[in-house]
PDB file of C-alpha atoms in Angstrom:
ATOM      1  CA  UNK A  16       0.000   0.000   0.000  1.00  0.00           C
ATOM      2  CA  UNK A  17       1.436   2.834  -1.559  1.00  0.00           C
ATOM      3  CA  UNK A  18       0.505   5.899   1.451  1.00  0.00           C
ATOM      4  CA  UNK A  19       0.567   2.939   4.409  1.00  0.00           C
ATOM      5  CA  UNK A  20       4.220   2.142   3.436  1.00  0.00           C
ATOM      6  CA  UNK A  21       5.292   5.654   2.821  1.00  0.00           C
ATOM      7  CA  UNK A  22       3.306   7.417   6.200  1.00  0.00           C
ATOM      8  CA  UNK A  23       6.212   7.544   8.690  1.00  0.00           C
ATOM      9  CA  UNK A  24       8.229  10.287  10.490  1.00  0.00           C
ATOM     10  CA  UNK A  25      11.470   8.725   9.221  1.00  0.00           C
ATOM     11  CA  UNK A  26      10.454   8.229   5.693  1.00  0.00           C
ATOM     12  CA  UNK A  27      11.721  11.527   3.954  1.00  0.00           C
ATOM     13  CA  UNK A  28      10.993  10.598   0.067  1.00  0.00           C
ATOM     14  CA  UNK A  29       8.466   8.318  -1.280  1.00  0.00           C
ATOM     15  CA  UNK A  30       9.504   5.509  -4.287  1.00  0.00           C
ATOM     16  CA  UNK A  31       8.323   3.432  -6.828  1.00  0.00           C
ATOM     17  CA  UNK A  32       9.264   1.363 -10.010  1.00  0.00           C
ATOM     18  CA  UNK A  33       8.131   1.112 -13.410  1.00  0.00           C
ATOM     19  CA  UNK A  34       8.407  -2.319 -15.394  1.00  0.00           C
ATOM     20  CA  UNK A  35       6.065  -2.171 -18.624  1.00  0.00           C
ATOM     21  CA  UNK A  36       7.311  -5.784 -19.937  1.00  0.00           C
ATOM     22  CA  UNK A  37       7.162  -7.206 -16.315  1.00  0.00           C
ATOM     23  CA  UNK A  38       4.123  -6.531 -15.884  1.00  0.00           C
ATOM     24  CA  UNK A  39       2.476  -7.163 -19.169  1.00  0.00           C
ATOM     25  CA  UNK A  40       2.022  -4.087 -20.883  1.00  0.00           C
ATOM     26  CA  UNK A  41       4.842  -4.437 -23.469  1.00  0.00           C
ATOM     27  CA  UNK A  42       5.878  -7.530 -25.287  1.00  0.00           C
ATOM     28  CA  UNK A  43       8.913  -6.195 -27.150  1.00  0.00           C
ATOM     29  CA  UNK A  44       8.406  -8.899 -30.030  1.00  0.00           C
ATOM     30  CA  UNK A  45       4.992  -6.941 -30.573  1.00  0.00           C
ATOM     31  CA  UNK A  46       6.028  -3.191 -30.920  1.00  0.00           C
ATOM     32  CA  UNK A  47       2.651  -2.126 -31.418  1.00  0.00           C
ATOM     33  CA  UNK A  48       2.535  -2.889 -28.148  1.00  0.00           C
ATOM     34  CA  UNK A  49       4.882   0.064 -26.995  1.00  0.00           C
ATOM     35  CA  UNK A  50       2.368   3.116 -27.108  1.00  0.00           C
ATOM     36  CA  UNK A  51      -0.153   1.783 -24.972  1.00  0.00           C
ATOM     37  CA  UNK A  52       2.686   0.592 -22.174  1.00  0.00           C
ATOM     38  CA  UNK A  53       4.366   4.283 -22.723  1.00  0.00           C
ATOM     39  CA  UNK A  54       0.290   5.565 -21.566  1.00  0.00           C
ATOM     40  CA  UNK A  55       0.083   3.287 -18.801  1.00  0.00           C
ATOM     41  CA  UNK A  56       3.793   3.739 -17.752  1.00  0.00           C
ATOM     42  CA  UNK A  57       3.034   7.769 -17.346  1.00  0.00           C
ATOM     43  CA  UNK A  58      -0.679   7.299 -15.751  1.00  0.00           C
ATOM     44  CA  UNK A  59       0.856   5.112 -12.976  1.00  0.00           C
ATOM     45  CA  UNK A  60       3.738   7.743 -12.609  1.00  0.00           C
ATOM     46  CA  UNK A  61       1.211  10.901 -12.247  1.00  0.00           C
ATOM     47  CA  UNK A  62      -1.403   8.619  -9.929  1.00  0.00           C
ATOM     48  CA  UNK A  63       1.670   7.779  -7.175  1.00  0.00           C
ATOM     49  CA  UNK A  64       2.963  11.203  -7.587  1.00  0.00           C
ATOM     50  CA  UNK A  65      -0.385  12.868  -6.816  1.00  0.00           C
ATOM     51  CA  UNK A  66      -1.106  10.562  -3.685  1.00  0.00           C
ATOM     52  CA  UNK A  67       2.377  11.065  -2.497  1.00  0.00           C
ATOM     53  CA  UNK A  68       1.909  15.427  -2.604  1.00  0.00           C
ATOM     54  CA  UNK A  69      -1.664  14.563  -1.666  1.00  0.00           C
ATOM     55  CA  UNK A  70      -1.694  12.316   0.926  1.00  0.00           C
ATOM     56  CA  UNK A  71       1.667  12.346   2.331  1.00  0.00           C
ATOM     57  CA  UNK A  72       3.214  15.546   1.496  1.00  0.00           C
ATOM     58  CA  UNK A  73       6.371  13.878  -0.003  1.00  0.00           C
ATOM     59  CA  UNK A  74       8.537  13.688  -2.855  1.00  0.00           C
ATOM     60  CA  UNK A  75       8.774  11.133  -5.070  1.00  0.00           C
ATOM     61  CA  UNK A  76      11.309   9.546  -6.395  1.00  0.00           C
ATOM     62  CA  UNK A  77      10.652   6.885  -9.663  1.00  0.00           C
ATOM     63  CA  UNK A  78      13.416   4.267  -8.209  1.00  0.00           C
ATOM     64  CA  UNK A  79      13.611   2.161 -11.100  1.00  0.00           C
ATOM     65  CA  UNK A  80      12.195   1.714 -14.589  1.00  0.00           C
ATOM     66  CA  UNK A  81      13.913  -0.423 -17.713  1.00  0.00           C
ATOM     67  CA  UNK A  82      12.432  -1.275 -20.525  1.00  0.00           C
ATOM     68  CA  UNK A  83      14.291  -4.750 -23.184  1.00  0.00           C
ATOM     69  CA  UNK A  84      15.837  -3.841 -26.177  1.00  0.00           C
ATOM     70  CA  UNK A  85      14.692  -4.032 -29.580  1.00  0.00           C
ATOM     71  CA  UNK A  86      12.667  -7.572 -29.738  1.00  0.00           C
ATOM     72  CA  UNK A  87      13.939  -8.283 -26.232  1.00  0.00           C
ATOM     73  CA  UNK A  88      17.494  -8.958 -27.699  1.00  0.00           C
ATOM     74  CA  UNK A  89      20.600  -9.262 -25.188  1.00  0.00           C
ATOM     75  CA  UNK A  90      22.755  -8.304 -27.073  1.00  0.00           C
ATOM     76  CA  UNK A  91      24.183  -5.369 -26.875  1.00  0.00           C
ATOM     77  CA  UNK A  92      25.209  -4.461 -30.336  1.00  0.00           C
ATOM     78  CA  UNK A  93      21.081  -4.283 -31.150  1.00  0.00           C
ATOM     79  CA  UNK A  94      18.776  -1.456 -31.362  1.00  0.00           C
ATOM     80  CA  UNK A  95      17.450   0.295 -28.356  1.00  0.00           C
ATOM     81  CA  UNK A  96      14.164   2.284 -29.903  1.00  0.00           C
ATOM     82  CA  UNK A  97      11.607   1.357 -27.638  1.00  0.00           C
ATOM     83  CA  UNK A  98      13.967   2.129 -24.558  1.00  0.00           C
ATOM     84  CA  UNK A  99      14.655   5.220 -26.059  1.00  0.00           C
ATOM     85  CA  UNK A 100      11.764   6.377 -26.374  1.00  0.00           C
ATOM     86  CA  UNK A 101      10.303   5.062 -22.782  1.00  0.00           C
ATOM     87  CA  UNK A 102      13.582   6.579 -21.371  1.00  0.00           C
ATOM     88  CA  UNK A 103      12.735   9.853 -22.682  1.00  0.00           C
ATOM     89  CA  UNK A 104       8.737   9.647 -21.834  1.00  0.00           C
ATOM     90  CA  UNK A 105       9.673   8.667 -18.304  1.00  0.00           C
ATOM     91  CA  UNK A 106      13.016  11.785 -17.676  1.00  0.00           C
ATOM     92  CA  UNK A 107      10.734  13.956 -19.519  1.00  0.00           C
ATOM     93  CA  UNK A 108       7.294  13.352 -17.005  1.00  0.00           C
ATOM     94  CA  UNK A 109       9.544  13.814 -13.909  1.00  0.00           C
ATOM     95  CA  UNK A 110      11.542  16.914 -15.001  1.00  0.00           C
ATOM     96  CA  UNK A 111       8.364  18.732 -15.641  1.00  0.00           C
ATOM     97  CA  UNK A 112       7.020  17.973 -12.104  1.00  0.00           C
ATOM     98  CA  UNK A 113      10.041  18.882 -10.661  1.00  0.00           C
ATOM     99  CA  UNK A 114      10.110  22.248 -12.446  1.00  0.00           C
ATOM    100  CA  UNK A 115       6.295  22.965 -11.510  1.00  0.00           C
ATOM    101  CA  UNK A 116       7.093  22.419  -8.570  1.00  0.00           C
ATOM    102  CA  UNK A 117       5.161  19.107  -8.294  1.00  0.00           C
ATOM    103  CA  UNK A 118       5.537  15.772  -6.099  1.00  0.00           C
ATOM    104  CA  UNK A 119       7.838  13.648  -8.454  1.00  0.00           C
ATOM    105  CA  UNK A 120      11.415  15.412  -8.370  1.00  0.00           C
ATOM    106  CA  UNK A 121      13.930  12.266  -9.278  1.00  0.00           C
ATOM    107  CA  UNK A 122      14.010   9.270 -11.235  1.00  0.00           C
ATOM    108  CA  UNK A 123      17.245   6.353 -11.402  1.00  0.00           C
ATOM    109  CA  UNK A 124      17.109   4.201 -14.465  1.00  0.00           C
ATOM    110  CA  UNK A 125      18.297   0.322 -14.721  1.00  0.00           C
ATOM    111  CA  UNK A 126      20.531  -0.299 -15.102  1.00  0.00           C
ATOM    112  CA  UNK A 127      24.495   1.010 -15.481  1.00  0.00           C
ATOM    113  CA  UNK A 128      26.584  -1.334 -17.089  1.00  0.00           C
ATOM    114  CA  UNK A 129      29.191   0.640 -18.529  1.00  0.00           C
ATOM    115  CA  UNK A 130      32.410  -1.251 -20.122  1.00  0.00           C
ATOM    116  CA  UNK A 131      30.447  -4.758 -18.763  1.00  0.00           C
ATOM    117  CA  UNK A 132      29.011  -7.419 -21.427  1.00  0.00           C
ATOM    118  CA  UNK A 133      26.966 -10.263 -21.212  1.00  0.00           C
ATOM    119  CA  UNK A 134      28.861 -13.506 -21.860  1.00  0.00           C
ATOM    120  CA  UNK A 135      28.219 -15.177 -25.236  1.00  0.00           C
ATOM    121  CA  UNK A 136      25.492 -17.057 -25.371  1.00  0.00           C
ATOM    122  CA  UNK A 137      24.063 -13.746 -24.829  1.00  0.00           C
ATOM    123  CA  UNK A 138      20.637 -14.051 -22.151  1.00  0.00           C
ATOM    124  CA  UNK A 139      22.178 -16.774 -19.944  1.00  0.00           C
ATOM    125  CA  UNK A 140      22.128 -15.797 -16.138  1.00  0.00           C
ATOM    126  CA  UNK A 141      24.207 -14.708 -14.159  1.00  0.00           C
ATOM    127  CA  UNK A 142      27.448 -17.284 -12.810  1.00  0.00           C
ATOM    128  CA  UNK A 143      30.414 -16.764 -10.398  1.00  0.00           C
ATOM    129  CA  UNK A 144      32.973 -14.988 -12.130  1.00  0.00           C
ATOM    130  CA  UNK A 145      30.984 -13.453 -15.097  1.00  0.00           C
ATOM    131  CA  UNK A 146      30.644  -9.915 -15.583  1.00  0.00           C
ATOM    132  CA  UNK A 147      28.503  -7.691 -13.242  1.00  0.00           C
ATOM    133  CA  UNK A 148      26.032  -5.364 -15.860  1.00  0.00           C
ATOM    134  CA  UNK A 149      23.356  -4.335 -13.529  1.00  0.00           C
ATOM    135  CA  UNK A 150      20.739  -6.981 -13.873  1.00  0.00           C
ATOM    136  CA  UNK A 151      20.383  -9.362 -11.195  1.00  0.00           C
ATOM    137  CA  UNK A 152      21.649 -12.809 -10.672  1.00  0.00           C
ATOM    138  CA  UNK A 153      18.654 -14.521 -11.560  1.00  0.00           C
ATOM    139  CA  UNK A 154      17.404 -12.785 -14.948  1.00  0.00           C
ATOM    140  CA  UNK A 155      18.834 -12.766 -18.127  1.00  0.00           C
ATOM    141  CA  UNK A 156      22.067 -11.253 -18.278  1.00  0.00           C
ATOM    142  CA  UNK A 157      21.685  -7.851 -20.578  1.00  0.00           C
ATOM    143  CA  UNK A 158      17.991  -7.388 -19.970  1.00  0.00           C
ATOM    144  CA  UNK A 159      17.824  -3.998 -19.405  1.00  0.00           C
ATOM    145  CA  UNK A 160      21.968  -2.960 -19.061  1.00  0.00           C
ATOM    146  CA  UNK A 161      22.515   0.142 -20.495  1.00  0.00           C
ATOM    147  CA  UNK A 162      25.873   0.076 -21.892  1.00  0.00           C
ATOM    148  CA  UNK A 163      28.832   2.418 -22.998  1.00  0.00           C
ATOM    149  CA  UNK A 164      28.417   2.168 -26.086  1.00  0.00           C
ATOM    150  CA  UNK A 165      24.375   3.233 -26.346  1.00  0.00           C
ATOM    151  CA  UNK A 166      25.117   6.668 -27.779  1.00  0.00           C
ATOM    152  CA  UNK A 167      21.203   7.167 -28.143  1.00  0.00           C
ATOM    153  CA  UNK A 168      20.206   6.228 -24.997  1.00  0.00           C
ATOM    154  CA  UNK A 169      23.508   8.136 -23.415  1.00  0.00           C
ATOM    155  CA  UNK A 170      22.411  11.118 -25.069  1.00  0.00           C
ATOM    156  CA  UNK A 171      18.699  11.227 -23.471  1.00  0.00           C
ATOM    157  CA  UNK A 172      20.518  10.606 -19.801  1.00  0.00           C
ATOM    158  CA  UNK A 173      22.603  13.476 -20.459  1.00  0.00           C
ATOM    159  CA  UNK A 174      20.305  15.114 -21.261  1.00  0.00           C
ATOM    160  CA  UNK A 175      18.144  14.616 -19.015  1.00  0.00           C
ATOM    161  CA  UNK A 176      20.997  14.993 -15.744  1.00  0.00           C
ATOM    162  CA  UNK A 177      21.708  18.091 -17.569  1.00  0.00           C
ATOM    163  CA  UNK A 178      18.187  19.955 -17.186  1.00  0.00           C
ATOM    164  CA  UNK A 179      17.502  18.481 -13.320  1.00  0.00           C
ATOM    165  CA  UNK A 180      20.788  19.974 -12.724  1.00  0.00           C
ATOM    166  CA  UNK A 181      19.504  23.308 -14.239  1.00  0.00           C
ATOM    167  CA  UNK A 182      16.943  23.259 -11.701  1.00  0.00           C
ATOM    168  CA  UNK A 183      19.307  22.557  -8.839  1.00  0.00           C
ATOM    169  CA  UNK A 184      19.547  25.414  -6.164  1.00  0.00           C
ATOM    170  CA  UNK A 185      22.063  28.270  -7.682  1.00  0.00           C
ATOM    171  CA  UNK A 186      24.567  29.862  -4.730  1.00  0.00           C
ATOM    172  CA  UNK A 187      23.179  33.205  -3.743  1.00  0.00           C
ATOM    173  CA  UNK A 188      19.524  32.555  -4.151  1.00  0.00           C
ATOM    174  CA  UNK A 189      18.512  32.849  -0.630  1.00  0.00           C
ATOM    175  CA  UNK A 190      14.961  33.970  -1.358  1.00  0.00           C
ATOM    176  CA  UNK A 191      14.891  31.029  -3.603  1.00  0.00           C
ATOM    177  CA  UNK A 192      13.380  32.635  -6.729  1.00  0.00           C
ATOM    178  CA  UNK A 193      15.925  31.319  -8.880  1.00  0.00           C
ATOM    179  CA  UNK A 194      17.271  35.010  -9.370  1.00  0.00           C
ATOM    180  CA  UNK A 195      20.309  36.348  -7.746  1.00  0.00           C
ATOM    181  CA  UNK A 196      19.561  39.720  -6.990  1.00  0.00           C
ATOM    182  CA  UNK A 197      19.676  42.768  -4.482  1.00  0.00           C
ATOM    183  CA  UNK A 198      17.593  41.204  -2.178  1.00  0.00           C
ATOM    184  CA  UNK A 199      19.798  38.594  -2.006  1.00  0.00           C
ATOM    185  CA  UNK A 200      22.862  40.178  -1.049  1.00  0.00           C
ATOM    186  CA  UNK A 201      20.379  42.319   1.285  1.00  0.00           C
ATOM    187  CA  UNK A 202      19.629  38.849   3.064  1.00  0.00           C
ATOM    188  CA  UNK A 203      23.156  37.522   2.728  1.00  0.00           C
ATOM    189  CA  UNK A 204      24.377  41.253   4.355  1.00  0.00           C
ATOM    190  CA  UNK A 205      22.805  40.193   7.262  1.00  0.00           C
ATOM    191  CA  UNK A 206      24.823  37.604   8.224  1.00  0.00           C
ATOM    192  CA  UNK A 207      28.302  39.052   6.796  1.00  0.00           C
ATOM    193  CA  UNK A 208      30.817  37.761   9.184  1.00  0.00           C
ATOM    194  CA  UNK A 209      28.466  35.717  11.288  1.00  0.00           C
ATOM    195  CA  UNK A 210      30.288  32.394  12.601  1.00  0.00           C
ATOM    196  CA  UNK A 211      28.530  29.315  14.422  1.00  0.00           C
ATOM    197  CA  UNK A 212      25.470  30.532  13.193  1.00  0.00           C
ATOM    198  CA  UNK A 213      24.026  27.242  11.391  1.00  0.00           C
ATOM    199  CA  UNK A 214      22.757  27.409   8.139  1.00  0.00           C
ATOM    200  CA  UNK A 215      22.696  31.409   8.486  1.00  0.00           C
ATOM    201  CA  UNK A 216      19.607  31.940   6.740  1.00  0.00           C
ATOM    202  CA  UNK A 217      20.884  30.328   3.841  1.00  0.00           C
ATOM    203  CA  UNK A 218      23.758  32.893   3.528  1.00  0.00           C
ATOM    204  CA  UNK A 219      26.555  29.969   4.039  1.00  0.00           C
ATOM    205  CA  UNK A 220      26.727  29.105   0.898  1.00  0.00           C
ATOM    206  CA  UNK A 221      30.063  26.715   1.594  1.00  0.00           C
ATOM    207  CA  UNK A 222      28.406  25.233   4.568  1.00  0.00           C
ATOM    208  CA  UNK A 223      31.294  25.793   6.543  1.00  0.00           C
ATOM    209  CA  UNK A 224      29.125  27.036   9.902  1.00  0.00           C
ATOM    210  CA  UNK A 225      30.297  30.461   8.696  1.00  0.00           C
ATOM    211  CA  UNK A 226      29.846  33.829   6.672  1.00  0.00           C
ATOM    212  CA  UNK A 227      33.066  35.039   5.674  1.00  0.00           C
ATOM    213  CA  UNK A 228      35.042  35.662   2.044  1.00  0.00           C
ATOM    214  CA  UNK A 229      34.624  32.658   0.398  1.00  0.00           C
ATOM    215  CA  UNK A 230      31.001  32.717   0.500  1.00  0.00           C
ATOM    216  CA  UNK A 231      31.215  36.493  -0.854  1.00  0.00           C
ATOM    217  CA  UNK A 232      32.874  34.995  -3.932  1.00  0.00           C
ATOM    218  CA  UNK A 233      30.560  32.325  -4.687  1.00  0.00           C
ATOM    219  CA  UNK A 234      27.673  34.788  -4.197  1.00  0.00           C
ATOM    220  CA  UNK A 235      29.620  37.324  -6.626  1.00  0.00           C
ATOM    221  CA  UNK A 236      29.835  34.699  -8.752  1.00  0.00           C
ATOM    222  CA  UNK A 237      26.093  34.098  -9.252  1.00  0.00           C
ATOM    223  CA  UNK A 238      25.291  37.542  -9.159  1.00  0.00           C
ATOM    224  CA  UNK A 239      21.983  38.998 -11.083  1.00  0.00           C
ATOM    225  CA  UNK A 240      22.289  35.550 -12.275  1.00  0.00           C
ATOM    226  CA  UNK A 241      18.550  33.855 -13.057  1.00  0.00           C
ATOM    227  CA  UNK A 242      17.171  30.704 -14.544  1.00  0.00           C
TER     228      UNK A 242
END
């Protein structure tokens, strides 16, 4: 139960995953198959988000989503389409929230593989000694392993990394408008030279428990700076 297992004092973020072929709503040997999954993939997303800024005032995080390569081959010299394009749906759904503002402000994909291959036979599982590519023991080795060499599917991470980073919090923005402006430095005046003072009221922009010159240059750094 998606609120039950979230409602806790020591819970800060709420999670879940996304797995359109495990759970039936994409058979990769049927591509027609793909836009209906993509629909229910982003519905599911948006429902958990909404009950977790409803109903528990938390963010949410999508934890894990994958989707098989091009007819659910492993290896990894074959197309990646579908995951492309699920990749992008899925980066795409949680950077808008997290730019409106909006319960669902992160999302990890599976899974990092990097240099790693799946041993020839390619979809055999997982043995002592074999390389480690992100799927688990027990599936079939390349699965959803995202490798080095997926320049498509590369690109949309970057991308997407790229434009969550935009939003990130930018040095000097104490009012947190995204701006960096004279009511700013008015705020960050304030505590000019203060020392054991906490988080300052935002003004320690090091985090160093003080106010002092190196925060001045990161703030003149980002000055009238907005985004």
């Amino acid at each position: 139960n998606f609120v039950i297992d979230h409602n806790g004092p020591d819970i800060d973020y709420t999670t879940i995953h996304i797995w359109p072929q495990n759970w039936g709503w994409y058979n990769p040997s049927n591509p027609s198959t793909y836009p209906g999954a993509e629909t229910q993939s982003i519905n599911y997303l948006r429902k958990h988000a909404s009950m977790a800024n409803v109903s528990l005032n938390k963010p949410l995080v999508l934890e894990e989503f994958g989707l098989a390569r091009n007819s659910n081959s492993y290896d990894p010299c074959s197309a990646t389409t579908y995951r492309d394009l699920f990749y992008d749906a899925m980066f795409a759904e949680v950077y808008f929230s997290a730019e409106d503002g909006n319960a669902a402000v992160g999302a990890n994909f599976w899974a990092w593989a990097g240099e790693g291959r799946p041993l020839v036979p390619y979809g055999s599982t997982w043995e002592p000694g074999d390389p480690w590519i992100g799927d688990p023991p027990h599936e079939n080795q390349g699965w959803y392993s995202v490798y080095d060499s997926d320049a498509s599917t590369l690109n949309i991470i970057s991308a997407y990394a790229a434009d969550m980073y935009a939003l990130g919090p930018i040095p000097g923005d104490i009012q947190l408008d995204r701006d960096v402006d004279f009511i700013d430095f008015a705020l960050f005046a304030g505590h000019w030279r203060a020392s054991a003072c906490g988080q300052c009221g935002g003004a320690d922009l090091t985090g160093d428990g003080s106010v002092n010159a190196d925060d001045l240059a990161l703030f003149a750094d980002n000055w009238l700076m907005e985004r």
